[in-house]
């Protein structure tokens, strides 16, 4: 028996040694050799990181053997990345950081190779939520519209949908907690449905991403990165308070997170309430009010060669749908019509790390319960009364999704083999049916590789997808609102190839060619009824084919210690583009629109520069211009194409030292939106306008607590204007006037 225990102990020794793999080293300044404290040392694939101590030393423990990307970042220095080979036992890596005035280069998580932005073959825009907040954004949808090439189709200030280079709705896929967000996004008045509390940053893939994400990523992807867990051995918390003068809006969110060496936990709750917004003329936009409650929580377990995490998000929103200028008050409870939306998002992600490969399995479940309430009229003793009689529309959309990715490591080539899909069920419980009960199944397989050369990178891949949609009939055959049964299948092959090269030490070039596809959604195929939020009748077309596109992107970047310049251009050819057009007929006073399709093309780009003259590193001037044009094969213009836009920002920073996490800053921005005269046949031109914004922010220390503050003023001259992408434009209702946003962030 003693010999047996000795044998067992000897057998466990290799496992014990494997669990003790470490990387340690020292980070210093390349100019003076001094150690740097609070430098971030991070392995994104393993989601393991630490910061250096006062001597510049760091230690990463419990690492699996293999080759992984190591990222070293520190404010005021150039971000460094290296593919580090981790062997059994102790590994040492020292690095001397190079000072730089350029902002920290972040790791891109929306593409599977976890590269720094400058190393990524695809151009991906990335913004932190803190940066969007500093611009005075009331909602997440409002904030992302400040990114070049990204706009928002808005219904007041509470409802917004992302538009990427002129494409929106089901052509833009939203990812949250690592899974695709499904919440009846086909509707124009159906907002993003995600609260910014508990979101760390936003990444935008501009252009077809069907290779990575399948159908509905034809126009691009909005990828929301959840806040990370705390570092091992740390516990932290914070409280954030917001106030907006225009909507008398207030909001608060509080979070806590704690991590041991293996177990991790976090939780965050949020609430926001806004009254009707006022235009530049001081007119309240009746029923633009909205309220929102949100809860996000997560737990994780991490060992040396295995990690898993489980996250849950509950969001409940009550949104008024503005239709006309009426009641002028500061009440917060939505009038009729309104929406009540409850969304549950549950996701799990598990990773296994082997010596020469890794496996990632992501599963998600989303339940979206959408209720829409309308005015009902009835006669009582000769008088007409309005009352609420339960939801007119009540739709439950449940979606189960899966994503399995295997990553073998072959020298300088990194490859991903993947299987993705979803099972989706739509059910109706209201008195009206806009789209029928239906089941949608997606299945896709993909292979994509990234090859790293000395000063360039090549990425390529291939994918096959299959989608089936089966819908029940609804109504009585022969009635004008009858919806016949549906049984449709769609499939597509897609490919992508991209090349990135350092043409010189200062010039970077990217060229990407990709195809994408989008199967028509349930609404486009089957809808037949009054759409309360859109104030029209939409009639589907079961003969629609899949959209297929080919897009070419060219990007050039130049950077030195004084200036950064970029130019991104694209051309997007879409076959069988699906669009709505009016028939000229009416049903119960509402215009009837039908779905049709023909070939289309979109083209344009984003251009800009960032001036930060050395040694005046506290001074920044940023300018960006984005434009997009879209037209159908018959030479008519596409609807909902944003106007050309030019942003200019002057920003100063002070009281900063290298490595300080928080900066004090002030900025002034002029946003110029040009005339939009290229409009669809049923749209009207929109006049241009200029908005002036200013802000200030920073951090102070009160009773040993770090308190961050942000004060920003948008549309300070109280300009009365109407955005071309506002769904209230046909009613002549202007956008929001002057708004001052106050934000406090208190670390606990």
XYZ file of C-alpha atoms in Angstrom:
748
model
C 0.000 0.000 0.000
C 2.846 2.383 0.846
C 4.382 1.707 -2.558
C 1.006 2.492 -4.161
C 0.825 5.944 -2.505
C 4.410 6.679 -3.494
C 3.564 5.780 -7.103
C 0.493 8.048 -7.016
C 2.555 10.920 -5.632
C 5.166 10.507 -8.349
C 2.412 10.489 -10.979
C 1.060 13.818 -9.688
C 4.432 15.556 -9.721
C 4.257 16.497 -13.455
C 0.805 18.021 -12.889
C 2.120 19.988 -9.924
C 5.069 21.254 -11.917
C 2.765 22.159 -14.803
C 0.629 24.251 -12.484
C 3.683 26.217 -11.324
C 4.631 27.665 -14.731
C 5.375 31.349 -14.246
C 6.592 34.426 -16.124
C 8.443 37.123 -14.193
C 10.552 40.092 -15.085
C 11.230 43.783 -14.689
C 9.859 46.731 -16.687
C 11.999 49.859 -16.987
C 12.215 53.167 -18.871
C 14.396 52.804 -21.986
C 15.760 56.351 -21.641
C 16.922 56.359 -18.017
C 16.678 52.725 -16.920
C 14.411 53.582 -13.986
C 11.835 50.967 -12.924
C 8.200 51.660 -13.843
C 5.394 51.035 -11.352
C 1.774 50.090 -12.216
C 2.653 48.871 -15.735
C 0.002 46.485 -17.068
C 1.366 43.051 -18.070
C -1.389 41.000 -19.681
C -1.949 37.782 -21.663
C -5.301 38.368 -23.436
C -5.953 34.786 -24.541
C -5.576 33.545 -20.967
C -7.194 36.688 -19.501
C -4.396 36.747 -16.959
C -2.669 39.931 -15.942
C -0.922 41.889 -13.240
C 0.804 45.232 -12.667
C 4.401 45.961 -11.710
C 5.388 46.944 -8.185
C 7.571 49.864 -7.062
C 10.697 48.053 -8.262
C 9.187 47.463 -11.716
C 8.849 43.724 -11.093
C 5.913 41.540 -12.071
C 4.901 37.891 -11.693
C 2.310 35.875 -13.635
C 1.490 32.495 -12.080
C -0.333 29.274 -12.999
C 0.302 29.499 -16.741
C -0.063 26.655 -19.256
C 2.758 25.736 -21.586
C 2.521 27.119 -25.098
C 2.973 30.319 -27.119
C 0.810 33.284 -26.095
C 0.643 36.982 -26.869
C 2.046 39.113 -24.013
C 0.943 42.777 -23.898
C 2.814 45.444 -21.909
C 1.072 48.830 -21.671
C 1.562 52.009 -19.683
C 0.220 55.509 -20.214
C 2.860 57.713 -21.818
C 4.726 54.758 -23.367
C 4.431 52.713 -26.528
C 2.353 49.553 -26.040
C 4.440 46.444 -26.694
C 3.342 42.969 -27.721
C 5.334 39.766 -28.185
C 4.530 36.124 -28.829
C 6.084 34.585 -25.752
C 6.917 30.897 -25.490
C 6.025 29.687 -21.987
C 8.017 26.616 -20.995
C 7.663 24.395 -17.962
C 8.853 26.068 -14.780
C 10.005 29.666 -14.405
C 10.223 31.973 -17.432
C 11.813 35.430 -17.401
C 11.044 38.380 -19.660
C 12.368 41.897 -19.057
C 11.477 44.908 -21.155
C 12.493 48.570 -21.432
C 9.514 50.693 -22.510
C 9.814 53.445 -25.120
C 8.174 56.805 -24.246
C 5.398 57.868 -26.619
C 2.737 60.585 -26.753
C 0.384 58.251 -28.641
C -2.535 56.839 -26.662
C -2.337 53.267 -25.360
C -2.845 50.726 -28.161
C -5.550 48.301 -27.027
C -6.048 44.607 -27.742
C -8.841 43.899 -30.245
C -11.217 41.249 -28.870
C -13.849 41.188 -31.628
C -11.495 39.331 -33.964
C -10.236 35.898 -32.876
C -6.477 36.511 -32.874
C -6.261 39.024 -29.966
C -3.927 41.423 -31.721
C -3.087 45.009 -30.887
C -4.952 47.444 -33.108
C -1.884 48.318 -35.170
C -1.126 44.580 -35.673
C -4.661 43.668 -36.708
C -5.298 43.015 -40.396
C -8.875 44.287 -40.134
C -9.373 47.925 -39.161
C -11.419 47.935 -35.946
C -12.488 51.095 -34.136
C -12.327 50.876 -30.340
C -13.648 53.324 -27.738
C -13.906 52.982 -23.979
C -17.209 53.688 -22.259
C -15.401 56.302 -20.152
C -14.455 58.151 -23.346
C -18.025 58.024 -24.654
C -19.278 59.289 -21.287
C -16.870 62.219 -21.405
C -18.698 63.376 -24.544
C -21.991 63.642 -22.636
C -23.747 60.615 -24.133
C -27.107 59.900 -22.453
C -27.329 56.330 -23.782
C -24.932 53.801 -25.288
C -26.553 54.196 -28.722
C -25.997 57.958 -28.444
C -22.354 57.471 -27.476
C -21.323 55.196 -30.331
C -22.623 57.716 -32.872
C -19.505 59.806 -32.125
C -17.280 57.149 -33.729
C -16.223 57.989 -37.294
C -18.326 55.990 -39.775
C -20.959 55.151 -37.132
C -24.329 56.876 -36.754
C -27.654 56.121 -35.094
C -31.254 55.878 -36.274
C -32.979 57.584 -33.357
C -36.489 57.897 -31.972
C -35.966 60.689 -29.472
C -33.038 60.176 -27.106
C -34.100 56.870 -25.526
C -34.210 54.711 -28.664
C -31.287 54.382 -31.046
C -30.003 51.807 -33.534
C -26.409 51.645 -34.814
C -25.679 52.523 -38.445
C -22.295 51.490 -39.848
C -21.341 53.059 -43.168
C -24.986 53.447 -44.164
C -26.140 49.937 -43.162
C -28.307 49.236 -40.119
C -31.085 47.090 -38.623
C -30.421 43.367 -39.291
C -27.344 44.182 -41.356
C -25.401 45.145 -38.221
C -24.823 42.416 -35.663
C -24.468 43.322 -31.980
C -22.401 41.110 -29.682
C -22.604 41.308 -25.886
C -20.964 38.986 -23.347
C -19.408 37.171 -26.325
C -22.768 36.159 -27.870
C -24.992 37.659 -30.557
C -27.773 39.880 -29.230
C -31.225 39.015 -30.589
C -34.073 41.330 -29.529
C -36.374 41.832 -32.539
C -33.870 44.325 -33.983
C -35.776 44.474 -37.282
C -37.990 47.294 -35.934
C -37.009 50.903 -36.467
C -38.239 51.868 -32.989
C -36.544 48.859 -31.370
C -33.489 50.259 -29.631
C -30.122 48.759 -28.815
C -31.445 47.329 -25.529
C -28.126 47.368 -23.648
C -27.200 49.628 -20.731
C -23.632 50.966 -20.723
C -23.142 50.057 -17.031
C -20.868 47.031 -16.870
C -19.538 47.578 -20.405
C -15.834 48.460 -20.574
C -15.405 49.288 -24.255
C -16.990 49.170 -27.695
C -15.396 47.764 -30.852
C -16.755 48.386 -34.335
C -15.952 46.203 -37.328
C -16.812 48.231 -40.412
C -17.720 46.074 -43.361
C -18.763 42.462 -43.902
C -17.873 40.217 -40.962
C -19.897 37.208 -42.106
C -16.724 35.109 -42.105
C -16.479 35.463 -38.325
C -20.135 35.865 -37.370
C -22.403 34.514 -40.126
C -25.656 36.020 -41.382
C -26.631 39.542 -40.260
C -22.997 40.695 -40.103
C -23.138 41.863 -43.722
C -22.724 45.512 -42.719
C -20.489 45.108 -39.693
C -20.400 44.242 -36.009
C -20.825 46.262 -32.837
C -18.903 44.290 -30.193
C -19.490 45.237 -26.546
C -16.739 44.119 -24.161
C -17.985 43.453 -20.616
C -16.007 44.783 -17.683
C -13.211 42.465 -16.669
C -12.876 40.606 -13.403
C -10.523 41.923 -10.727
C -6.882 40.855 -10.655
C -6.100 37.918 -8.326
C -6.166 38.903 -4.663
C -7.953 42.215 -5.280
C -11.381 43.528 -4.253
C -12.817 46.807 -5.510
C -16.063 48.682 -5.894
C -17.370 51.918 -7.324
C -20.460 54.112 -7.513
C -21.282 56.230 -10.583
C -23.826 59.063 -10.642
C -25.177 60.863 -13.719
C -27.427 63.872 -14.245
C -28.637 65.447 -17.511
C -30.162 68.922 -17.471
C -32.228 68.671 -20.654
C -34.220 65.560 -19.749
C -33.936 66.130 -15.984
C -32.445 62.673 -16.242
C -30.706 60.943 -13.411
C -28.954 57.621 -13.229
C -26.766 55.612 -10.930
C -24.848 52.373 -11.089
C -22.784 50.583 -8.476
C -20.524 47.586 -8.802
C -18.263 45.337 -6.802
C -15.767 42.679 -7.860
C -13.425 40.372 -6.027
C -10.965 37.694 -7.139
C -8.944 35.000 -5.491
C -6.247 33.039 -7.255
C -8.871 30.907 -9.014
C -12.420 32.081 -8.193
C -13.725 35.466 -9.372
C -16.996 37.345 -8.927
C -18.517 40.658 -10.011
C -21.909 42.353 -9.907
C -23.296 45.704 -11.036
C -26.736 47.274 -10.809
C -27.999 50.385 -12.587
C -31.099 52.562 -12.829
C -31.878 55.552 -15.043
C -34.910 57.784 -15.477
C -35.494 60.580 -17.987
C -38.373 62.971 -18.616
C -39.274 64.289 -22.084
C -36.410 66.048 -23.844
C -36.591 69.654 -25.003
C -35.654 70.947 -28.445
C -33.544 74.028 -29.046
C -36.738 76.080 -29.006
C -37.596 74.860 -25.516
C -40.457 72.635 -26.678
C -40.877 69.372 -24.789
C -41.181 66.348 -27.083
C -44.176 64.563 -25.621
C -43.680 60.933 -24.560
C -39.943 60.806 -25.313
C -39.463 59.844 -21.640
C -37.939 56.517 -20.635
C -36.837 54.480 -17.601
C -34.386 51.603 -17.372
C -33.181 49.121 -14.751
C -30.209 46.856 -15.348
C -28.342 44.091 -13.505
C -25.108 42.420 -14.617
C -23.280 39.724 -12.703
C -20.628 37.115 -13.400
C -18.433 34.485 -11.861
C -15.363 32.694 -13.143
C -12.961 29.905 -12.280
C -9.432 29.910 -13.647
C -6.742 27.238 -13.360
C -3.487 26.982 -15.283
C -4.823 25.258 -18.408
C -8.552 25.799 -17.962
C -10.865 28.739 -17.374
C -14.597 29.211 -17.461
C -16.941 32.116 -16.821
C -20.685 32.572 -16.502
C -22.349 35.965 -16.987
C -25.954 37.132 -16.643
C -27.620 40.417 -17.634
C -31.212 41.463 -16.895
C -32.511 44.664 -18.482
C -35.979 46.147 -18.089
C -36.980 49.277 -19.999
C -40.147 51.354 -20.279
C -39.952 53.571 -23.347
C -42.402 56.151 -24.558
C -42.837 56.398 -28.336
C -43.179 60.082 -29.305
C -45.649 60.848 -32.094
C -46.557 64.533 -31.745
C -46.045 67.627 -29.627
C -48.698 67.532 -26.916
C -48.582 67.432 -23.131
C -45.819 69.621 -21.697
C -44.753 68.275 -18.301
C -41.836 66.633 -16.517
C -43.515 63.332 -15.731
C -41.485 60.151 -16.166
C -44.111 57.442 -16.610
C -44.519 56.823 -20.373
C -47.792 57.742 -22.038
C -49.404 55.714 -24.826
C -48.008 54.361 -27.083
C -45.099 52.819 -25.192
C -42.966 49.714 -24.899
C -42.070 47.486 -21.970
C -39.055 45.317 -22.735
C -37.512 42.693 -20.471
C -34.344 40.980 -21.677
C -32.418 38.148 -20.037
C -28.918 37.406 -21.371
C -27.100 34.329 -20.039
C -23.698 33.353 -21.432
C -20.908 30.934 -20.648
C -17.392 30.789 -22.076
C -14.956 27.950 -21.401
C -11.361 27.649 -22.580
C -9.009 24.681 -22.593
C -5.309 25.369 -23.206
C -3.020 22.680 -24.567
C 0.677 22.924 -25.355
C 0.213 23.519 -29.089
C -3.484 24.409 -29.319
C -6.556 25.665 -27.479
C -10.318 25.154 -27.543
C -13.005 27.747 -26.748
C -16.702 26.948 -26.270
C -19.231 29.780 -25.908
C -22.939 29.219 -25.281
C -25.675 31.804 -24.896
C -29.358 32.047 -24.118
C -31.407 35.213 -24.602
C -35.074 35.743 -23.749
C -36.518 39.001 -25.061
C -40.047 39.811 -23.898
C -41.373 42.798 -25.845
C -44.748 44.409 -25.102
C -46.160 47.367 -27.018
C -49.143 49.294 -25.683
C -51.406 51.466 -27.844
C -54.388 53.729 -27.331
C -57.788 52.024 -27.455
C -60.944 54.005 -28.096
C -64.458 53.131 -26.910
C -67.802 54.915 -26.666
C -69.428 55.475 -23.269
C -72.698 57.408 -23.030
C -71.950 59.247 -26.219
C -68.388 60.174 -25.220
C -65.167 58.704 -26.569
C -62.605 57.485 -24.034
C -59.079 56.170 -24.297
C -57.824 53.365 -22.106
C -55.075 50.793 -21.903
C -56.339 47.262 -22.477
C -53.221 45.163 -22.283
C -50.441 44.956 -24.847
C -51.421 45.128 -28.496
C -48.167 43.375 -29.354
C -46.566 40.851 -27.014
C -43.686 38.902 -28.527
C -41.275 36.529 -26.828
C -38.059 35.793 -28.695
C -35.871 33.042 -27.217
C -32.460 32.359 -28.744
C -29.923 29.650 -27.933
C -26.536 30.151 -29.596
C -23.287 28.218 -29.659
C -19.771 28.940 -30.882
C -16.963 26.357 -30.791
C -13.474 27.379 -31.925
C -10.355 25.213 -32.104
C -7.010 26.983 -32.411
C -3.942 24.893 -33.384
C -0.579 26.670 -33.363
C 1.599 26.033 -36.416
C 4.741 28.157 -36.279
C 3.981 31.709 -37.429
C 0.482 30.705 -38.543
C -2.489 30.948 -36.194
C -5.618 29.147 -37.384
C -9.190 29.002 -36.118
C -11.604 26.205 -37.015
C -15.111 27.010 -35.868
C -18.686 25.788 -35.670
C -21.412 28.344 -34.911
C -25.172 28.375 -34.869
C -28.392 29.273 -33.112
C -31.915 28.012 -32.478
C -34.490 30.773 -32.226
C -38.202 30.737 -31.420
C -40.644 33.630 -31.833
C -44.004 33.480 -30.043
C -46.968 35.891 -29.976
C -49.229 36.469 -26.965
C -50.805 39.853 -27.814
C -54.048 40.732 -29.533
C -52.214 41.723 -32.718
C -49.697 39.720 -34.752
C -47.076 41.610 -36.736
C -44.833 38.615 -37.418
C -45.952 34.992 -36.893
C -44.835 32.273 -34.522
C -41.699 30.880 -36.115
C -38.498 28.905 -35.577
C -35.160 29.919 -37.089
C -32.096 27.671 -37.165
C -28.599 28.764 -38.163
C -25.563 26.561 -38.720
C -22.133 27.599 -39.945
C -18.596 26.241 -40.244
C -15.498 28.374 -40.746
C -11.739 28.269 -41.056
C -9.560 31.374 -40.869
C -5.791 31.839 -40.539
C -3.421 34.631 -39.636
C 0.170 34.450 -40.889
C 2.745 36.764 -39.346
C 5.770 37.848 -41.379
C 8.598 40.173 -40.359
C 6.805 43.442 -41.139
C 3.459 42.286 -42.452
C 0.513 40.014 -41.761
C -1.821 38.005 -43.977
C -5.283 36.826 -42.969
C -7.679 34.677 -44.993
C -10.644 32.397 -44.424
C -13.679 30.563 -45.774
C -17.126 29.897 -44.328
C -20.373 28.088 -45.169
C -23.747 28.943 -43.606
C -27.234 27.475 -43.675
C -30.380 29.172 -42.314
C -33.874 27.698 -42.166
C -37.006 29.638 -41.183
C -40.328 27.921 -40.497
C -43.323 30.095 -39.662
C -46.922 29.281 -38.778
C -49.849 30.831 -40.596
C -51.694 33.615 -38.795
C -55.213 34.940 -39.216
C -58.009 33.909 -41.525
C -57.167 33.204 -45.138
C -58.682 35.887 -47.328
C -58.432 38.631 -44.687
C -56.083 41.523 -45.480
C -53.963 40.742 -42.409
C -53.603 37.009 -43.129
C -50.032 35.672 -42.979
C -49.443 32.366 -44.809
C -47.190 29.607 -43.466
C -43.473 29.875 -44.242
C -40.796 27.256 -44.980
C -37.614 28.761 -46.395
C -33.936 27.768 -46.510
C -30.981 29.986 -47.324
C -27.292 29.130 -47.674
C -24.100 30.880 -48.641
C -20.339 30.503 -49.004
C -18.258 33.501 -47.919
C -14.575 34.299 -48.007
C -12.242 37.031 -46.825
C -8.619 37.928 -47.376
C -6.659 40.800 -45.862
C -3.109 42.076 -45.859
C -1.388 44.499 -43.466
C 2.135 45.823 -43.934
C 4.506 48.318 -42.360
C 5.437 50.146 -45.547
C 7.934 52.221 -43.546
C 8.523 52.741 -39.841
C 5.770 55.374 -39.923
C 3.346 54.184 -42.618
C 0.952 51.261 -42.230
C -1.257 49.936 -45.041
C -4.267 47.605 -44.877
C -6.192 46.046 -47.756
C -9.195 43.790 -47.149
C -11.537 42.035 -49.561
C -14.515 40.211 -48.074
C -17.909 38.850 -48.986
C -20.922 38.771 -46.703
C -24.511 37.646 -46.751
C -27.780 38.198 -44.947
C -30.816 35.983 -45.130
C -34.079 37.980 -45.096
C -35.489 38.236 -41.588
C -38.905 37.119 -40.389
C -40.355 40.615 -40.654
C -39.228 41.083 -44.266
C -40.682 37.704 -45.243
C -43.958 37.651 -43.320
C -44.989 40.905 -41.614
C -48.514 42.089 -42.332
C -49.930 44.603 -39.934
C -49.899 48.013 -38.348
C -46.483 48.888 -36.920
C -47.334 51.232 -34.052
C -43.830 52.616 -33.603
C -43.407 53.303 -37.321
C -46.965 54.564 -37.916
C -47.322 52.502 -41.048
C -48.391 49.078 -42.323
C -45.540 46.807 -43.401
C -46.177 43.856 -45.718
C -43.568 41.139 -46.149
C -42.517 39.276 -49.265
C -41.874 35.524 -49.100
C -40.110 35.581 -52.481
C -37.139 37.578 -51.174
C -33.645 36.171 -51.767
C -30.576 36.526 -49.543
C -28.506 39.664 -49.771
C -24.925 39.027 -50.872
C -22.183 41.608 -50.877
C -18.548 42.119 -51.834
C -16.626 44.909 -50.151
C -13.113 46.195 -50.593
C -11.464 48.307 -47.868
C -8.247 50.257 -48.100
C -6.696 51.929 -45.054
C -3.514 53.954 -44.655
C -2.070 55.297 -41.406
C 0.906 57.555 -40.790
C 2.234 58.244 -37.288
C 5.232 59.948 -35.713
C 5.819 61.698 -32.401
C 3.895 64.787 -33.562
C 0.996 63.645 -35.734
C -1.174 60.704 -36.753
C -3.032 60.681 -40.074
C -5.423 58.060 -41.411
C -7.512 57.489 -44.540
C -10.032 54.643 -44.878
C -11.936 54.105 -48.116
C -14.470 51.406 -49.008
C -16.652 50.220 -51.868
C -19.543 47.882 -51.066
C -21.580 46.132 -53.773
C -24.775 44.494 -52.441
C -26.787 42.081 -54.589
C -30.541 41.827 -53.920
C -30.586 44.636 -51.355
C -33.874 44.508 -49.414
C -35.683 47.784 -48.775
C -39.102 49.181 -47.894
C -41.038 51.340 -50.294
C -44.505 52.921 -50.054
C -47.307 51.639 -52.285
C -49.325 54.856 -52.160
C -52.201 52.977 -50.505
C -53.476 53.221 -46.940
C -54.964 50.891 -44.332
C -56.970 52.515 -41.539
C -55.265 55.825 -42.288
C -51.710 54.480 -42.229
C -49.539 54.244 -45.373
C -48.747 50.756 -46.657
C -45.118 49.817 -47.282
C -43.917 46.634 -48.970
C -40.536 44.916 -49.043
C -38.745 44.753 -52.387
C -35.166 44.237 -53.513
C -32.652 45.189 -56.183
C -28.884 45.542 -56.419
C -27.259 48.444 -54.578
C -23.868 49.973 -53.924
C -22.412 51.998 -51.072
C -19.073 53.802 -51.018
C -17.229 56.397 -48.982
C -14.747 56.478 -46.139
C -13.320 58.115 -43.044
C -10.390 60.508 -42.947
C -8.673 62.335 -40.127
C -5.615 63.341 -38.166
C -4.469 63.785 -34.576
C -1.896 66.470 -33.787
C 0.057 66.112 -30.511
C 3.235 68.207 -30.957
C 6.210 67.037 -28.909
C 7.184 68.271 -26.328
C 3.727 69.886 -25.916
C 2.203 66.475 -25.229
C -0.644 68.093 -23.250
C -2.050 69.647 -26.433
C -4.201 67.645 -28.842
C -6.092 68.635 -31.971
C -8.206 65.951 -33.624
C -10.155 66.200 -36.853
C -12.200 63.546 -38.645
C -14.438 63.513 -41.701
C -16.711 60.623 -42.681
C -18.965 60.206 -45.674
C -21.086 57.503 -47.267
C -23.179 57.377 -50.432
C -25.723 54.688 -51.278
C -27.819 54.093 -54.378
C -29.950 51.385 -55.926
C -29.449 49.900 -59.356
C -32.181 52.169 -60.761
C -30.037 55.182 -59.722
C -32.347 56.220 -56.874
C -30.762 56.826 -53.495
C -30.952 54.475 -50.532
C -32.935 55.571 -47.463
C -31.391 56.341 -44.064
C -27.966 57.279 -45.392
C -26.298 59.617 -42.872
C -25.172 63.064 -43.946
C -21.480 63.764 -44.385
C -19.927 64.790 -41.069
C -16.860 66.733 -39.958
C -15.698 66.748 -36.312
C -12.979 69.009 -34.897
C -11.808 68.744 -31.284
C -9.246 70.729 -29.316
C -8.241 68.954 -26.079
C -5.762 69.857 -23.371
C -4.495 67.735 -20.469
C -2.704 68.800 -17.331
C -1.303 67.667 -13.969
C -0.246 64.367 -15.485
C 2.866 62.303 -15.062
C 3.891 59.237 -16.983
C 1.896 56.242 -15.899
C -0.848 58.189 -14.131
C -4.042 56.290 -14.799
C -6.313 59.329 -14.662
C -5.852 62.606 -16.493
C -7.415 65.995 -16.057
C -8.656 67.355 -19.367
C -10.753 69.941 -21.121
C -12.051 69.914 -24.672
C -14.091 71.858 -27.185
C -15.694 70.222 -30.226
C -17.451 71.503 -33.316
C -19.599 68.902 -35.097
C -20.556 69.887 -38.640
C -23.312 67.884 -40.344
C -23.679 68.755 -44.011
C -26.830 69.002 -46.130
C -28.251 65.615 -47.091
C -29.830 66.049 -50.524
C -29.280 62.502 -51.813
C -32.421 60.931 -50.406
C -34.789 58.061 -51.218
C -37.965 58.748 -53.183
C -40.097 58.843 -50.021
C -37.620 60.930 -47.974
C -37.088 64.686 -47.946
C -33.748 66.544 -47.919
C -32.262 67.585 -44.587
C -30.471 70.858 -43.937
C -27.019 70.857 -42.407
C -26.204 72.171 -38.952
C -23.304 72.785 -36.571
C -23.181 71.791 -32.899
C -20.745 73.156 -30.334
C -19.754 70.999 -27.355
C -17.388 71.515 -24.436
C -16.300 69.451 -21.467
C -13.956 69.120 -18.531
C -13.005 66.160 -16.380
C -10.430 64.561 -14.156
C -9.914 63.001 -10.752
C -9.595 64.291 -7.230
C -8.898 62.521 -3.951
C -11.422 62.882 -1.097
C -10.871 61.050 2.197
C -8.537 58.550 0.514
C -11.155 57.816 -2.161
C -10.535 58.564 -5.833
C -13.410 60.584 -7.276
C -13.607 61.047 -11.011
C -15.693 63.871 -12.437
C -16.927 64.751 -15.907
C -18.919 67.811 -16.956
C -19.852 68.172 -20.592
C -22.170 70.464 -22.491
C -23.621 69.406 -25.832
C -25.304 71.757 -28.301
C -24.312 74.661 -26.061
C -25.807 77.263 -28.412
C -29.196 75.492 -28.178
C -29.390 74.936 -31.916
C -32.754 73.779 -33.273
C -32.044 71.044 -35.813
C -33.338 67.747 -37.189
C -31.031 64.839 -37.926
C -31.563 63.037 -41.220
C -31.629 59.718 -39.302
C -34.273 60.860 -36.817
C -37.492 58.856 -37.130
C -39.335 61.945 -35.842
C -38.242 63.990 -38.865
C -41.444 63.327 -40.919
C -43.418 64.922 -38.071
C -41.131 67.967 -38.012
C -39.950 67.220 -34.458
C -36.471 68.550 -33.720
C -33.632 66.792 -31.908
C -32.432 67.541 -28.385
C -31.374 71.075 -27.475
C -28.735 72.168 -24.985
C -27.813 69.430 -22.505
C -25.315 69.610 -19.649
C -24.171 66.210 -18.340
C -22.648 65.720 -14.884
C -20.905 62.484 -13.933
C -19.258 61.404 -10.693
C -17.363 58.144 -10.286
C -16.433 57.206 -6.721
C -13.998 54.381 -6.066
C -14.672 52.382 -2.914
